[in-house]
Amino acid sequence: MHFTTAALLTLLGSVSAQKVHVVSVGSTNGTKAFFPDNLKADVGDMIQFQFRGGNHSVAQSNFDNPCTPINEHVSNQTGIFSGYQPVAAGASAGTIPTYTVMVSAKAPLWFYCSQAKHCQGGMVVVVNEK
């Protein structure tokens, strides 16, 4: 019985330590940016991308090859892609799409919007930049 209680307390402690980081993708006024565009997250934390306005995506790249999918340059990684998420300006908070990823390593994670030239215009975000 004591082992079960101890194991349960350990599990609950690790679950409660998990944090959800919210990143807005775009904005209701048409700004092409991630907010925030740089954050720190621990292994096990979740990054929730909330699509705010316009037609945007979240795609994974790396520092050396920005604005291109990571799998085009790193053969053993598929990366993430949210798909395009069109959101009408002024959409209410309960109707905005979200896309959530778990941080599985402390290494930097680079994401960008693959819509048109949004990335080339600076629509990028980094998690755990070194």
PDB file of C-alpha atoms in Angstrom:
ATOM      1  CA  MET A   1       0.000   0.000   0.000  1.00  0.00           C
ATOM      2  CA  HIS A   2       2.796   2.438   0.828  1.00  0.00           C
ATOM      3  CA  PHE A   3       4.499   1.747  -2.509  1.00  0.00           C
ATOM      4  CA  THR A   4       1.293   2.477  -4.397  1.00  0.00           C
ATOM      5  CA  THR A   5       0.747   5.737  -2.525  1.00  0.00           C
ATOM      6  CA  ALA A   6       4.355   6.817  -3.094  1.00  0.00           C
ATOM      7  CA  ALA A   7       4.148   5.962  -6.788  1.00  0.00           C
ATOM      8  CA  LEU A   8       0.888   7.874  -7.116  1.00  0.00           C
ATOM      9  CA  LEU A   9       2.330  10.944  -5.377  1.00  0.00           C
ATOM     10  CA  THR A  10       5.379  10.842  -7.655  1.00  0.00           C
ATOM     11  CA  LEU A  11       3.162  10.603 -10.723  1.00  0.00           C
ATOM     12  CA  LEU A  12       0.941  13.457  -9.566  1.00  0.00           C
ATOM     13  CA  GLY A  13       4.004  15.576  -8.850  1.00  0.00           C
ATOM     14  CA  SER A  14       5.356  15.071 -12.357  1.00  0.00           C
ATOM     15  CA  VAL A  15       1.990  15.780 -13.972  1.00  0.00           C
ATOM     16  CA  SER A  16       1.458  18.962 -11.991  1.00  0.00           C
ATOM     17  CA  ALA A  17       4.965  20.139 -12.917  1.00  0.00           C
ATOM     18  CA  GLN A  18       4.060  20.021 -16.607  1.00  0.00           C
ATOM     19  CA  LYS A  19       3.442  23.492 -18.007  1.00  0.00           C
ATOM     20  CA  VAL A  20       1.437  24.639 -21.021  1.00  0.00           C
ATOM     21  CA  HIS A  21       3.043  27.515 -22.933  1.00  0.00           C
ATOM     22  CA  VAL A  22       0.578  29.421 -25.126  1.00  0.00           C
ATOM     23  CA  VAL A  23       1.872  30.887 -28.388  1.00  0.00           C
ATOM     24  CA  SER A  24      -0.447  33.032 -30.495  1.00  0.00           C
ATOM     25  CA  VAL A  25      -0.092  32.476 -34.232  1.00  0.00           C
ATOM     26  CA  GLY A  26      -0.927  35.707 -36.015  1.00  0.00           C
ATOM     27  CA  SER A  27      -3.255  38.263 -34.498  1.00  0.00           C
ATOM     28  CA  THR A  28      -6.722  39.669 -34.963  1.00  0.00           C
ATOM     29  CA  ASN A  29      -5.241  42.830 -36.540  1.00  0.00           C
ATOM     30  CA  GLY A  30      -3.400  40.892 -39.266  1.00  0.00           C
ATOM     31  CA  THR A  31       0.107  40.947 -37.778  1.00  0.00           C
ATOM     32  CA  LYS A  32       2.198  38.112 -39.191  1.00  0.00           C
ATOM     33  CA  ALA A  33       4.105  36.977 -36.090  1.00  0.00           C
ATOM     34  CA  PHE A  34       4.203  34.477 -33.253  1.00  0.00           C
ATOM     35  CA  PHE A  35       3.600  35.896 -29.758  1.00  0.00           C
ATOM     36  CA  PRO A  36       5.928  35.272 -27.967  1.00  0.00           C
ATOM     37  CA  ASP A  37       8.564  34.471 -30.580  1.00  0.00           C
ATOM     38  CA  ASN A  38      11.117  33.045 -28.113  1.00  0.00           C
ATOM     39  CA  LEU A  39      10.417  30.894 -25.062  1.00  0.00           C
ATOM     40  CA  LYS A  40      11.982  28.396 -22.684  1.00  0.00           C
ATOM     41  CA  ALA A  41      10.289  25.078 -21.958  1.00  0.00           C
ATOM     42  CA  ASP A  42      11.216  21.979 -20.002  1.00  0.00           C
ATOM     43  CA  VAL A  43      11.012  18.416 -21.277  1.00  0.00           C
ATOM     44  CA  GLY A  44       7.397  17.297 -20.885  1.00  0.00           C
ATOM     45  CA  ASP A  45       5.976  20.812 -21.212  1.00  0.00           C
ATOM     46  CA  MET A  46       3.371  21.471 -23.878  1.00  0.00           C
ATOM     47  CA  ILE A  47       3.438  24.246 -26.471  1.00  0.00           C
ATOM     48  CA  GLN A  48      -0.100  25.202 -27.487  1.00  0.00           C
ATOM     49  CA  PHE A  49      -0.261  27.215 -30.690  1.00  0.00           C
ATOM     50  CA  GLN A  50      -3.469  29.271 -30.858  1.00  0.00           C
ATOM     51  CA  PHE A  51      -4.384  30.556 -34.319  1.00  0.00           C
ATOM     52  CA  ARG A  52      -5.706  34.119 -33.979  1.00  0.00           C
ATOM     53  CA  GLY A  53      -6.381  35.608 -37.401  1.00  0.00           C
ATOM     54  CA  GLY A  54      -5.565  35.019 -41.047  1.00  0.00           C
ATOM     55  CA  ASN A  55      -4.451  31.764 -42.645  1.00  0.00           C
ATOM     56  CA  HIS A  56      -1.345  30.448 -40.897  1.00  0.00           C
ATOM     57  CA  SER A  57       0.454  27.209 -40.116  1.00  0.00           C
ATOM     58  CA  VAL A  58       3.110  25.907 -37.743  1.00  0.00           C
ATOM     59  CA  ALA A  59       5.889  23.926 -39.397  1.00  0.00           C
ATOM     60  CA  GLN A  60       9.186  22.727 -37.940  1.00  0.00           C
ATOM     61  CA  SER A  61      12.536  23.754 -39.393  1.00  0.00           C
ATOM     62  CA  ASN A  62      16.011  24.190 -37.936  1.00  0.00           C
ATOM     63  CA  PHE A  63      18.437  27.067 -37.430  1.00  0.00           C
ATOM     64  CA  ASP A  64      20.576  26.213 -40.462  1.00  0.00           C
ATOM     65  CA  ASN A  65      17.650  25.917 -42.891  1.00  0.00           C
ATOM     66  CA  PRO A  66      14.893  28.319 -41.858  1.00  0.00           C
ATOM     67  CA  CYS A  67      11.628  28.495 -43.779  1.00  0.00           C
ATOM     68  CA  THR A  68      11.901  24.922 -45.063  1.00  0.00           C
ATOM     69  CA  PRO A  69      10.514  21.725 -43.504  1.00  0.00           C
ATOM     70  CA  ILE A  70      13.073  19.993 -41.286  1.00  0.00           C
ATOM     71  CA  ASN A  71      12.633  16.658 -43.105  1.00  0.00           C
ATOM     72  CA  GLU A  72      14.089  18.218 -46.280  1.00  0.00           C
ATOM     73  CA  HIS A  73      17.452  18.601 -44.518  1.00  0.00           C
ATOM     74  CA  VAL A  74      17.451  16.065 -41.668  1.00  0.00           C
ATOM     75  CA  SER A  75      16.545  12.627 -42.992  1.00  0.00           C
ATOM     76  CA  ASN A  76      15.713  11.035 -39.632  1.00  0.00           C
ATOM     77  CA  GLN A  77      13.167  13.705 -38.590  1.00  0.00           C
ATOM     78  CA  THR A  78       9.674  14.205 -39.915  1.00  0.00           C
ATOM     79  CA  GLY A  79       9.004  17.399 -37.970  1.00  0.00           C
ATOM     80  CA  ILE A  80       5.579  18.787 -37.219  1.00  0.00           C
ATOM     81  CA  PHE A  81       3.068  20.526 -39.440  1.00  0.00           C
ATOM     82  CA  SER A  82      -0.246  21.885 -38.211  1.00  0.00           C
ATOM     83  CA  GLY A  83      -1.753  22.273 -41.646  1.00  0.00           C
ATOM     84  CA  TYR A  84      -3.214  25.620 -42.675  1.00  0.00           C
ATOM     85  CA  GLN A  85      -5.615  27.088 -40.135  1.00  0.00           C
ATOM     86  CA  PRO A  86      -7.766  29.876 -41.624  1.00  0.00           C
ATOM     87  CA  VAL A  87      -9.328  32.052 -38.928  1.00  0.00           C
ATOM     88  CA  ALA A  88     -11.675  34.969 -39.561  1.00  0.00           C
ATOM     89  CA  ALA A  89     -10.683  38.285 -38.025  1.00  0.00           C
ATOM     90  CA  GLY A  90     -12.421  38.748 -34.706  1.00  0.00           C
ATOM     91  CA  ALA A  91     -13.083  35.031 -34.127  1.00  0.00           C
ATOM     92  CA  SER A  92     -14.113  34.408 -30.521  1.00  0.00           C
ATOM     93  CA  ALA A  93     -11.725  32.653 -28.146  1.00  0.00           C
ATOM     94  CA  GLY A  94     -13.819  29.476 -28.024  1.00  0.00           C
ATOM     95  CA  THR A  95     -13.699  28.996 -31.790  1.00  0.00           C
ATOM     96  CA  ILE A  96     -10.004  29.441 -32.575  1.00  0.00           C
ATOM     97  CA  PRO A  97      -8.093  26.337 -33.658  1.00  0.00           C
ATOM     98  CA  THR A  98      -5.178  25.091 -31.580  1.00  0.00           C
ATOM     99  CA  TYR A  99      -2.254  22.777 -32.247  1.00  0.00           C
ATOM    100  CA  THR A 100      -0.280  21.353 -29.322  1.00  0.00           C
ATOM    101  CA  VAL A 101       3.148  19.715 -29.256  1.00  0.00           C
ATOM    102  CA  MET A 102       5.067  18.196 -26.360  1.00  0.00           C
ATOM    103  CA  VAL A 103       8.669  19.208 -25.750  1.00  0.00           C
ATOM    104  CA  SER A 104      10.551  15.896 -25.829  1.00  0.00           C
ATOM    105  CA  ALA A 105      14.134  17.191 -25.497  1.00  0.00           C
ATOM    106  CA  LYS A 106      15.925  20.298 -24.261  1.00  0.00           C
ATOM    107  CA  ALA A 107      17.382  20.938 -27.748  1.00  0.00           C
ATOM    108  CA  PRO A 108      16.211  24.071 -29.595  1.00  0.00           C
ATOM    109  CA  LEU A 109      12.998  23.782 -31.614  1.00  0.00           C
ATOM    110  CA  TRP A 110      12.450  26.133 -34.550  1.00  0.00           C
ATOM    111  CA  PHE A 111       8.991  26.709 -36.027  1.00  0.00           C
ATOM    112  CA  TYR A 112       7.719  28.959 -38.804  1.00  0.00           C
ATOM    113  CA  CYS A 113       4.575  29.793 -40.748  1.00  0.00           C
ATOM    114  CA  SER A 114       4.731  28.167 -44.186  1.00  0.00           C
ATOM    115  CA  GLN A 115       1.994  30.359 -45.693  1.00  0.00           C
ATOM    116  CA  ALA A 116       3.242  32.387 -48.691  1.00  0.00           C
ATOM    117  CA  LYS A 117       6.235  34.499 -47.594  1.00  0.00           C
ATOM    118  CA  HIS A 118       5.250  34.781 -43.915  1.00  0.00           C
ATOM    119  CA  CYS A 119       8.455  33.078 -42.723  1.00  0.00           C
ATOM    120  CA  GLN A 120      10.666  35.218 -44.931  1.00  0.00           C
ATOM    121  CA  GLY A 121       8.912  38.201 -43.346  1.00  0.00           C
ATOM    122  CA  GLY A 122       9.963  37.033 -39.876  1.00  0.00           C
ATOM    123  CA  MET A 123       7.078  34.815 -38.763  1.00  0.00           C
ATOM    124  CA  VAL A 124       9.188  32.387 -36.745  1.00  0.00           C
ATOM    125  CA  VAL A 125       9.382  31.159 -33.151  1.00  0.00           C
ATOM    126  CA  VAL A 126      12.110  29.325 -31.246  1.00  0.00           C
ATOM    127  CA  VAL A 127      11.823  27.164 -28.143  1.00  0.00           C
ATOM    128  CA  ASN A 128      14.969  26.771 -25.999  1.00  0.00           C
ATOM    129  CA  GLU A 129      17.280  28.890 -28.125  1.00  0.00           C
ATOM    130  CA  LYS A 130      20.926  28.445 -27.150  1.00  0.00           C
TER     131      LYS A 130
END
